[in-house]
Amino acid sequence: MSREFVILTIIGSKNYAFLNDYLLQLSRVQRHWTRLSLLCRLTFSQNLWK
């Protein structure tokens, strides 16, 4: 199930509090993954230069 579909479904059901919650969760996860990938990239580049 795609995010867009979930968001559209929530909008369709007019459950905006839930939508807000969902988007918050999504951005938190997004941030977490960006941080993780940055960390991986850093470690990787440091290993390259050793």
N, CA, C and O atoms as a Tripos MOL2 file, in Angstrom:
@<TRIPOS>MOLECULE
protein
  200   199    50     0     0
PROTEIN
NO_CHARGES

@<TRIPOS>ATOM
      1 N           0.8450   -1.1960    0.0000 N.3       1 MET1
      2 CA          0.0000    0.0000    0.0000 C.3       1 MET1
      3 C           0.8860    1.2540    0.0000 C.2       1 MET1
      4 O           1.7470    1.4120    0.8650 O.2       1 MET1
      5 N           0.6700    2.1260   -0.9610 N.am      2 SER2
      6 CA          1.5250    3.3050   -1.0700 C.3       2 SER2
      7 C           1.1060    4.3970   -0.0900 C.2       2 SER2
      8 O          -0.0410    4.4460    0.3540 O.2       2 SER2
      9 N           2.0460    5.2600    0.2340 N.am      3 ARG3
     10 CA          1.7670    6.3650    1.1540 C.3       3 ARG3
     11 C           0.6720    7.2620    0.6130 C.2       3 ARG3
     12 O          -0.2200    7.6910    1.3450 O.2       3 ARG3
     13 N           0.7520    7.5410   -0.6980 N.am      4 GLU4
     14 CA         -0.2260    8.4270   -1.3190 C.3       4 GLU4
     15 C          -1.6280    7.8790   -1.1050 C.2       4 GLU4
     16 O          -2.5570    8.6120   -0.7660 O.2       4 GLU4
     17 N          -1.7590    6.5610   -1.3140 N.am      5 PHE5
     18 CA         -3.0550    5.9170   -1.1510 C.3       5 PHE5
     19 C          -3.5610    6.0750    0.2750 C.2       5 PHE5
     20 O          -4.7280    6.3980    0.4990 O.2       5 PHE5
     21 N          -2.6730    5.8430    1.2360 N.am      6 VAL6
     22 CA         -3.0470    5.9680    2.6460 C.3       6 VAL6
     23 C          -3.5050    7.3880    2.9430 C.2       6 VAL6
     24 O          -4.5390    7.6000    3.5750 O.2       6 VAL6
     25 N          -2.7190    8.3630    2.4780 N.am      7 ILE7
     26 CA         -3.0430    9.7740    2.7210 C.3       7 ILE7
     27 C          -4.3800   10.1420    2.0850 C.2       7 ILE7
     28 O          -5.2060   10.8070    2.7100 O.2       7 ILE7
     29 N          -4.5910    9.7100    0.8430 N.am      8 LEU8
     30 CA         -5.8570    9.9890    0.1560 C.3       8 LEU8
     31 C          -7.0370    9.3580    0.8740 C.2       8 LEU8
     32 O          -8.1030    9.9630    0.9940 O.2       8 LEU8
     33 N          -6.8340    8.1270    1.3530 N.am      9 THR9
     34 CA         -7.8910    7.4320    2.0900 C.3       9 THR9
     35 C          -8.2560    8.2020    3.3540 C.2       9 THR9
     36 O          -9.4320    8.3680    3.6770 O.2       9 THR9
     37 N          -7.2280    8.6710    4.0650 N.am     10 ILE10
     38 CA         -7.4590    9.4160    5.3070 C.3      10 ILE10
     39 C          -8.1800   10.7230    5.0000 C.2      10 ILE10
     40 O          -9.1100   11.1010    5.7120 O.2      10 ILE10
     41 N          -7.7540   11.4210    3.9350 N.am     11 ILE11
     42 CA         -8.3990   12.6710    3.5470 C.3      11 ILE11
     43 C          -9.8630   12.3890    3.1870 C.2      11 ILE11
     44 O         -10.7660   13.1400    3.5560 O.2      11 ILE11
     45 N         -10.0730   11.2810    2.4530 N.am     12 GLY12
     46 CA        -11.4200   10.8930    2.0630 C.3      12 GLY12
     47 C         -12.3200   10.6450    3.2660 C.2      12 GLY12
     48 O         -13.5090   10.9610    3.2330 O.2      12 GLY12
     49 N         -11.7580   10.0860    4.3180 N.am     13 SER13
     50 CA        -12.5430    9.7850    5.5120 C.3      13 SER13
     51 C         -12.5960   10.9900    6.4550 C.2      13 SER13
     52 O         -13.2000   10.9250    7.5260 O.2      13 SER13
     53 N         -11.9620   12.0810    6.0480 N.am     14 LYS14
     54 CA        -11.9440   13.3420    6.7990 C.3      14 LYS14
     55 C         -11.4190   13.1720    8.2250 C.2      14 LYS14
     56 O         -11.8340   13.8760    9.1450 O.2      14 LYS14
     57 N         -10.4970   12.2210    8.3850 N.am     15 ASN15
     58 CA         -9.9130   12.0000    9.7020 C.3      15 ASN15
     59 C          -8.5960   12.7860    9.7810 C.2      15 ASN15
     60 O          -7.5070   12.2170    9.7090 O.2      15 ASN15
     61 N          -8.7290   14.0920    9.9300 N.am     16 TYR16
     62 CA         -7.5570   14.9570    9.8190 C.3      16 TYR16
     63 C          -6.5910   14.8260   10.9830 C.2      16 TYR16
     64 O          -5.3830   15.0040   10.8240 O.2      16 TYR16
     65 N          -7.1310   14.5130   12.1590 N.am     17 ALA17
     66 CA         -6.2570   14.3280   13.3170 C.3      17 ALA17
     67 C          -5.3260   13.1460   13.0540 C.2      17 ALA17
     68 O          -4.1320   13.1950   13.3490 O.2      17 ALA17
     69 N          -5.9030   12.0820   12.4890 N.am     18 PHE18
     70 CA         -5.1170   10.8970   12.1740 C.3      18 PHE18
     71 C          -4.1170   11.1960   11.0690 C.2      18 PHE18
     72 O          -2.9800   10.7250   11.1080 O.2      18 PHE18
     73 N          -4.5450   11.9840   10.0800 N.am     19 LEU19
     74 CA         -3.6680   12.3590    8.9740 C.3      19 LEU19
     75 C          -2.4700   13.1270    9.5160 C.2      19 LEU19
     76 O          -1.3290   12.8730    9.1300 O.2      19 LEU19
     77 N          -2.7400   14.0590   10.4050 N.am     20 ASN20
     78 CA         -1.6880   14.8570   11.0150 C.3      20 ASN20
     79 C          -0.6960   13.9630   11.7440 C.2      20 ASN20
     80 O           0.5170   14.1250   11.6140 O.2      20 ASN20
     81 N          -1.2270   13.0170   12.5130 N.am     21 ASP21
     82 CA         -0.4240   12.0310   13.2230 C.3      21 ASP21
     83 C           0.4480   11.2410   12.2700 C.2      21 ASP21
     84 O           1.6440   11.0480   12.4910 O.2      21 ASP21
     85 N          -0.1910   10.7880   11.1990 N.am     22 TYR22
     86 CA          0.4870    9.9480   10.2120 C.3      22 TYR22
     87 C           1.6280   10.7060    9.5460 C.2      22 TYR22
     88 O           2.7200   10.1680    9.3630 O.2      22 TYR22
     89 N           1.3680   11.9490    9.1870 N.am     23 LEU23
     90 CA          2.3940   12.7590    8.5350 C.3      23 LEU23
     91 C           3.5490   13.0510    9.4840 C.2      23 LEU23
     92 O           4.7100   13.0740    9.0760 O.2      23 LEU23
     93 N           3.2200   13.2740   10.7530 N.am     24 LEU24
     94 CA          4.2630   13.4700   11.7680 C.3      24 LEU24
     95 C           5.1470   12.2400   11.8680 C.2      24 LEU24
     96 O           6.3740   12.3420   11.8660 O.2      24 LEU24
     97 N           4.5180   11.0810   11.9540 N.am     25 GLN25
     98 CA          5.2480    9.8170   12.0280 C.3      25 GLN25
     99 C           6.1380    9.6510   10.8040 C.2      25 GLN25
    100 O           7.2940    9.2380   10.9000 O.2      25 GLN25
    101 N           5.5620    9.9880    9.6460 N.am     26 LEU26
    102 CA          6.2570    9.8320    8.3820 C.3      26 LEU26
    103 C           7.5060   10.7050    8.3450 C.2      26 LEU26
    104 O           8.5750   10.2530    7.9360 O.2      26 LEU26
    105 N           7.3650   11.9480    8.7720 N.am     27 SER27
    106 CA          8.5130   12.8560    8.7310 C.3      27 SER27
    107 C           9.5670   12.4390    9.7540 C.2      27 SER27
    108 O          10.7650   12.6150    9.5350 O.2      27 SER27
    109 N           9.1050   11.8840   10.8710 N.am     28 ARG28
    110 CA         10.0450   11.4100   11.8920 C.3      28 ARG28
    111 C          10.8520   10.2450   11.3320 C.2      28 ARG28
    112 O          12.0730   10.1930   11.4810 O.2      28 ARG28
    113 N          10.1640    9.3230   10.6930 N.am     29 VAL29
    114 CA         10.8270    8.1700   10.0820 C.3      29 VAL29
    115 C          11.7800    8.6350    8.9880 C.2      29 VAL29
    116 O          12.9030    8.1460    8.8680 O.2      29 VAL29
    117 N          11.3030    9.5940    8.1890 N.am     30 GLN30
    118 CA         12.1100   10.1510    7.1060 C.3      30 GLN30
    119 C          13.4130   10.7230    7.6740 C.2      30 GLN30
    120 O          14.5030   10.4460    7.1750 O.2      30 GLN30
    121 N          13.2710   11.5170    8.7150 N.am     31 ARG31
    122 CA         14.4380   12.1290    9.3660 C.3      31 ARG31
    123 C          15.3830   11.0680    9.8750 C.2      31 ARG31
    124 O          16.5980   11.1700    9.7110 O.2      31 ARG31
    125 N          14.8120   10.0380   10.5010 N.am     32 HIS32
    126 CA         15.5890    8.9350   11.0540 C.3      32 HIS32
    127 C          16.4010    8.2700    9.9470 C.2      32 HIS32
    128 O          17.5870    7.9910   10.1240 O.2      32 HIS32
    129 N          15.7580    8.0150    8.7980 N.am     33 TRP33
    130 CA         16.4420    7.3540    7.6950 C.3      33 TRP33
    131 C          17.5060    8.2400    7.0860 C.2      33 TRP33
    132 O          18.5730    7.7580    6.7060 O.2      33 TRP33
    133 N          17.2260    9.5490    6.9870 N.am     34 THR34
    134 CA         18.2160   10.4670    6.4430 C.3      34 THR34
    135 C          19.4370   10.4780    7.3320 C.2      34 THR34
    136 O          20.5710   10.4610    6.8540 O.2      34 THR34
    137 N          19.1970   10.5060    8.6290 N.am     35 ARG35
    138 CA         20.2970   10.4960    9.5920 C.3      35 ARG35
    139 C          21.1050    9.2130    9.4410 C.2      35 ARG35
    140 O          22.3360    9.2330    9.4350 O.2      35 ARG35
    141 N          20.3910    8.1020    9.3210 N.am     36 LEU36
    142 CA         21.0460    6.8030    9.1710 C.3      36 LEU36
    143 C          21.8990    6.7420    7.9110 C.2      36 LEU36
    144 O          23.0470    6.3000    7.9500 O.2      36 LEU36
    145 N          21.3320    7.1870    6.7970 N.am     37 SER37
    146 CA         22.0690    7.1200    5.5370 C.3      37 SER37
    147 C          23.2650    8.0620    5.5550 C.2      37 SER37
    148 O          24.3140    7.7620    4.9840 O.2      37 SER37
    149 N          23.0970    9.2070    6.2200 N.am     38 LEU38
    150 CA         24.2240   10.1310    6.3790 C.3      38 LEU38
    151 C          25.3380    9.4700    7.1740 C.2      38 LEU38
    152 O          26.5120    9.5530    6.8140 O.2      38 LEU38
    153 N          24.9520    8.8170    8.2520 N.am     39 LEU39
    154 CA         25.9110    8.1060    9.0870 C.3      39 LEU39
    155 C          26.6510    7.0440    8.2900 C.2      39 LEU39
    156 O          27.8740    6.9230    8.3750 O.2      39 LEU39
    157 N          25.8890    6.2710    7.5110 N.am     40 CYS40
    158 CA         26.4870    5.2160    6.6920 C.3      40 CYS40
    159 C          27.4580    5.8130    5.6840 C.2      40 CYS40
    160 O          28.5570    5.2990    5.4790 O.2      40 CYS40
    161 N          27.0340    6.9040    5.0610 N.am     41 ARG41
    162 CA         27.8730    7.5430    4.0580 C.3      41 ARG41
    163 C          29.1730    8.0430    4.6860 C.2      41 ARG41
    164 O          30.2550    7.8880    4.1190 O.2      41 ARG41
    165 N          29.0430    8.6480    5.8720 N.am     42 LEU42
    166 CA         30.2150    9.1430    6.5920 C.3      42 LEU42
    167 C          31.1850    8.0170    6.9220 C.2      42 LEU42
    168 O          32.3830    8.1100    6.6560 O.2      42 LEU42
    169 N          30.6510    6.9660    7.5000 N.am     43 THR43
    170 CA         31.4890    5.8260    7.8730 C.3      43 THR43
    171 C          32.1640    5.2450    6.6470 C.2      43 THR43
    172 O          33.3500    4.9160    6.6640 O.2      43 THR43
    173 N          31.3850    5.1280    5.5820 N.am     44 PHE44
    174 CA         31.8970    4.5610    4.3430 C.3      44 PHE44
    175 C          33.0390    5.4030    3.7850 C.2      44 PHE44
    176 O          34.0820    4.8700    3.4050 O.2      44 PHE44
    177 N          32.8400    6.7280    3.7350 N.am     45 SER45
    178 CA         33.8800    7.5920    3.1810 C.3      45 SER45
    179 C          35.1280    7.6140    4.0670 C.2      45 SER45
    180 O          36.2490    7.7170    3.5700 O.2      45 SER45
    181 N          34.9240    7.5170    5.3810 N.am     46 GLN46
    182 CA         36.0660    7.4820    6.2950 C.3      46 GLN46
    183 C          36.8700    6.2080    6.0920 C.2      46 GLN46
    184 O          38.1000    6.2230    6.1430 O.2      46 GLN46
    185 N          36.1640    5.1000    5.8620 N.am     47 ASN47
    186 CA         36.8400    3.8270    5.6230 C.3      47 ASN47
    187 C          37.6320    3.8680    4.3230 C.2      47 ASN47
    188 O          38.6900    3.2500    4.2080 O.2      47 ASN47
    189 N          37.1080    4.6020    3.3440 N.am     48 LEU48
    190 CA         37.7880    4.7190    2.0520 C.3      48 LEU48
    191 C          39.1220    5.4390    2.1890 C.2      48 LEU48
    192 O          40.1030    5.0930    1.5290 O.2      48 LEU48
    193 N          39.1420    6.4480    3.0620 N.am     49 TRP49
    194 CA         40.3470    7.2820    3.1560 C.3      49 TRP49
    195 C          41.3920    6.7400    4.1230 C.2      49 TRP49
    196 O          42.4830    7.2990    4.2310 O.2      49 TRP49
    197 N          41.0750    5.6700    4.8170 N.am     50 LYS50
    198 CA         42.0240    5.1240    5.7980 C.3      50 LYS50
    199 C          43.2420    4.5160    5.1210 C.2      50 LYS50
    200 O          44.1380    4.0130    5.7980 O.2      50 LYS50
@<TRIPOS>BOND
     1     1     2 1
     2     2     3 1
     3     3     4 2
     4     3     5 am
     5     5     6 1
     6     6     7 1
     7     7     8 2
     8     7     9 am
     9     9    10 1
    10    10    11 1
    11    11    12 2
    12    11    13 am
    13    13    14 1
    14    14    15 1
    15    15    16 2
    16    15    17 am
    17    17    18 1
    18    18    19 1
    19    19    20 2
    20    19    21 am
    21    21    22 1
    22    22    23 1
    23    23    24 2
    24    23    25 am
    25    25    26 1
    26    26    27 1
    27    27    28 2
    28    27    29 am
    29    29    30 1
    30    30    31 1
    31    31    32 2
    32    31    33 am
    33    33    34 1
    34    34    35 1
    35    35    36 2
    36    35    37 am
    37    37    38 1
    38    38    39 1
    39    39    40 2
    40    39    41 am
    41    41    42 1
    42    42    43 1
    43    43    44 2
    44    43    45 am
    45    45    46 1
    46    46    47 1
    47    47    48 2
    48    47    49 am
    49    49    50 1
    50    50    51 1
    51    51    52 2
    52    51    53 am
    53    53    54 1
    54    54    55 1
    55    55    56 2
    56    55    57 am
    57    57    58 1
    58    58    59 1
    59    59    60 2
    60    59    61 am
    61    61    62 1
    62    62    63 1
    63    63    64 2
    64    63    65 am
    65    65    66 1
    66    66    67 1
    67    67    68 2
    68    67    69 am
    69    69    70 1
    70    70    71 1
    71    71    72 2
    72    71    73 am
    73    73    74 1
    74    74    75 1
    75    75    76 2
    76    75    77 am
    77    77    78 1
    78    78    79 1
    79    79    80 2
    80    79    81 am
    81    81    82 1
    82    82    83 1
    83    83    84 2
    84    83    85 am
    85    85    86 1
    86    86    87 1
    87    87    88 2
    88    87    89 am
    89    89    90 1
    90    90    91 1
    91    91    92 2
    92    91    93 am
    93    93    94 1
    94    94    95 1
    95    95    96 2
    96    95    97 am
    97    97    98 1
    98    98    99 1
    99    99   100 2
   100    99   101 am
   101   101   102 1
   102   102   103 1
   103   103   104 2
   104   103   105 am
   105   105   106 1
   106   106   107 1
   107   107   108 2
   108   107   109 am
   109   109   110 1
   110   110   111 1
   111   111   112 2
   112   111   113 am
   113   113   114 1
   114   114   115 1
   115   115   116 2
   116   115   117 am
   117   117   118 1
   118   118   119 1
   119   119   120 2
   120   119   121 am
   121   121   122 1
   122   122   123 1
   123   123   124 2
   124   123   125 am
   125   125   126 1
   126   126   127 1
   127   127   128 2
   128   127   129 am
   129   129   130 1
   130   130   131 1
   131   131   132 2
   132   131   133 am
   133   133   134 1
   134   134   135 1
   135   135   136 2
   136   135   137 am
   137   137   138 1
   138   138   139 1
   139   139   140 2
   140   139   141 am
   141   141   142 1
   142   142   143 1
   143   143   144 2
   144   143   145 am
   145   145   146 1
   146   146   147 1
   147   147   148 2
   148   147   149 am
   149   149   150 1
   150   150   151 1
   151   151   152 2
   152   151   153 am
   153   153   154 1
   154   154   155 1
   155   155   156 2
   156   155   157 am
   157   157   158 1
   158   158   159 1
   159   159   160 2
   160   159   161 am
   161   161   162 1
   162   162   163 1
   163   163   164 2
   164   163   165 am
   165   165   166 1
   166   166   167 1
   167   167   168 2
   168   167   169 am
   169   169   170 1
   170   170   171 1
   171   171   172 2
   172   171   173 am
   173   173   174 1
   174   174   175 1
   175   175   176 2
   176   175   177 am
   177   177   178 1
   178   178   179 1
   179   179   180 2
   180   179   181 am
   181   181   182 1
   182   182   183 1
   183   183   184 2
   184   183   185 am
   185   185   186 1
   186   186   187 1
   187   187   188 2
   188   187   189 am
   189   189   190 1
   190   190   191 1
   191   191   192 2
   192   191   193 am
   193   193   194 1
   194   194   195 1
   195   195   196 2
   196   195   197 am
   197   197   198 1
   198   198   199 1
   199   199   200 2
@<TRIPOS>SUBSTRUCTURE
     1 MET1         2 RESIDUE 1 A MET
     2 SER2         6 RESIDUE 1 A SER
     3 ARG3        10 RESIDUE 1 A ARG
     4 GLU4        14 RESIDUE 1 A GLU
     5 PHE5        18 RESIDUE 1 A PHE
     6 VAL6        22 RESIDUE 1 A VAL
     7 ILE7        26 RESIDUE 1 A ILE
     8 LEU8        30 RESIDUE 1 A LEU
     9 THR9        34 RESIDUE 1 A THR
    10 ILE10       38 RESIDUE 1 A ILE
    11 ILE11       42 RESIDUE 1 A ILE
    12 GLY12       46 RESIDUE 1 A GLY
    13 SER13       50 RESIDUE 1 A SER
    14 LYS14       54 RESIDUE 1 A LYS
    15 ASN15       58 RESIDUE 1 A ASN
    16 TYR16       62 RESIDUE 1 A TYR
    17 ALA17       66 RESIDUE 1 A ALA
    18 PHE18       70 RESIDUE 1 A PHE
    19 LEU19       74 RESIDUE 1 A LEU
    20 ASN20       78 RESIDUE 1 A ASN
    21 ASP21       82 RESIDUE 1 A ASP
    22 TYR22       86 RESIDUE 1 A TYR
    23 LEU23       90 RESIDUE 1 A LEU
    24 LEU24       94 RESIDUE 1 A LEU
    25 GLN25       98 RESIDUE 1 A GLN
    26 LEU26      102 RESIDUE 1 A LEU
    27 SER27      106 RESIDUE 1 A SER
    28 ARG28      110 RESIDUE 1 A ARG
    29 VAL29      114 RESIDUE 1 A VAL
    30 GLN30      118 RESIDUE 1 A GLN
    31 ARG31      122 RESIDUE 1 A ARG
    32 HIS32      126 RESIDUE 1 A HIS
    33 TRP33      130 RESIDUE 1 A TRP
    34 THR34      134 RESIDUE 1 A THR
    35 ARG35      138 RESIDUE 1 A ARG
    36 LEU36      142 RESIDUE 1 A LEU
    37 SER37      146 RESIDUE 1 A SER
    38 LEU38      150 RESIDUE 1 A LEU
    39 LEU39      154 RESIDUE 1 A LEU
    40 CYS40      158 RESIDUE 1 A CYS
    41 ARG41      162 RESIDUE 1 A ARG
    42 LEU42      166 RESIDUE 1 A LEU
    43 THR43      170 RESIDUE 1 A THR
    44 PHE44      174 RESIDUE 1 A PHE
    45 SER45      178 RESIDUE 1 A SER
    46 GLN46      182 RESIDUE 1 A GLN
    47 ASN47      186 RESIDUE 1 A ASN
    48 LEU48      190 RESIDUE 1 A LEU
    49 TRP49      194 RESIDUE 1 A TRP
    50 LYS50      198 RESIDUE 1 A LYS
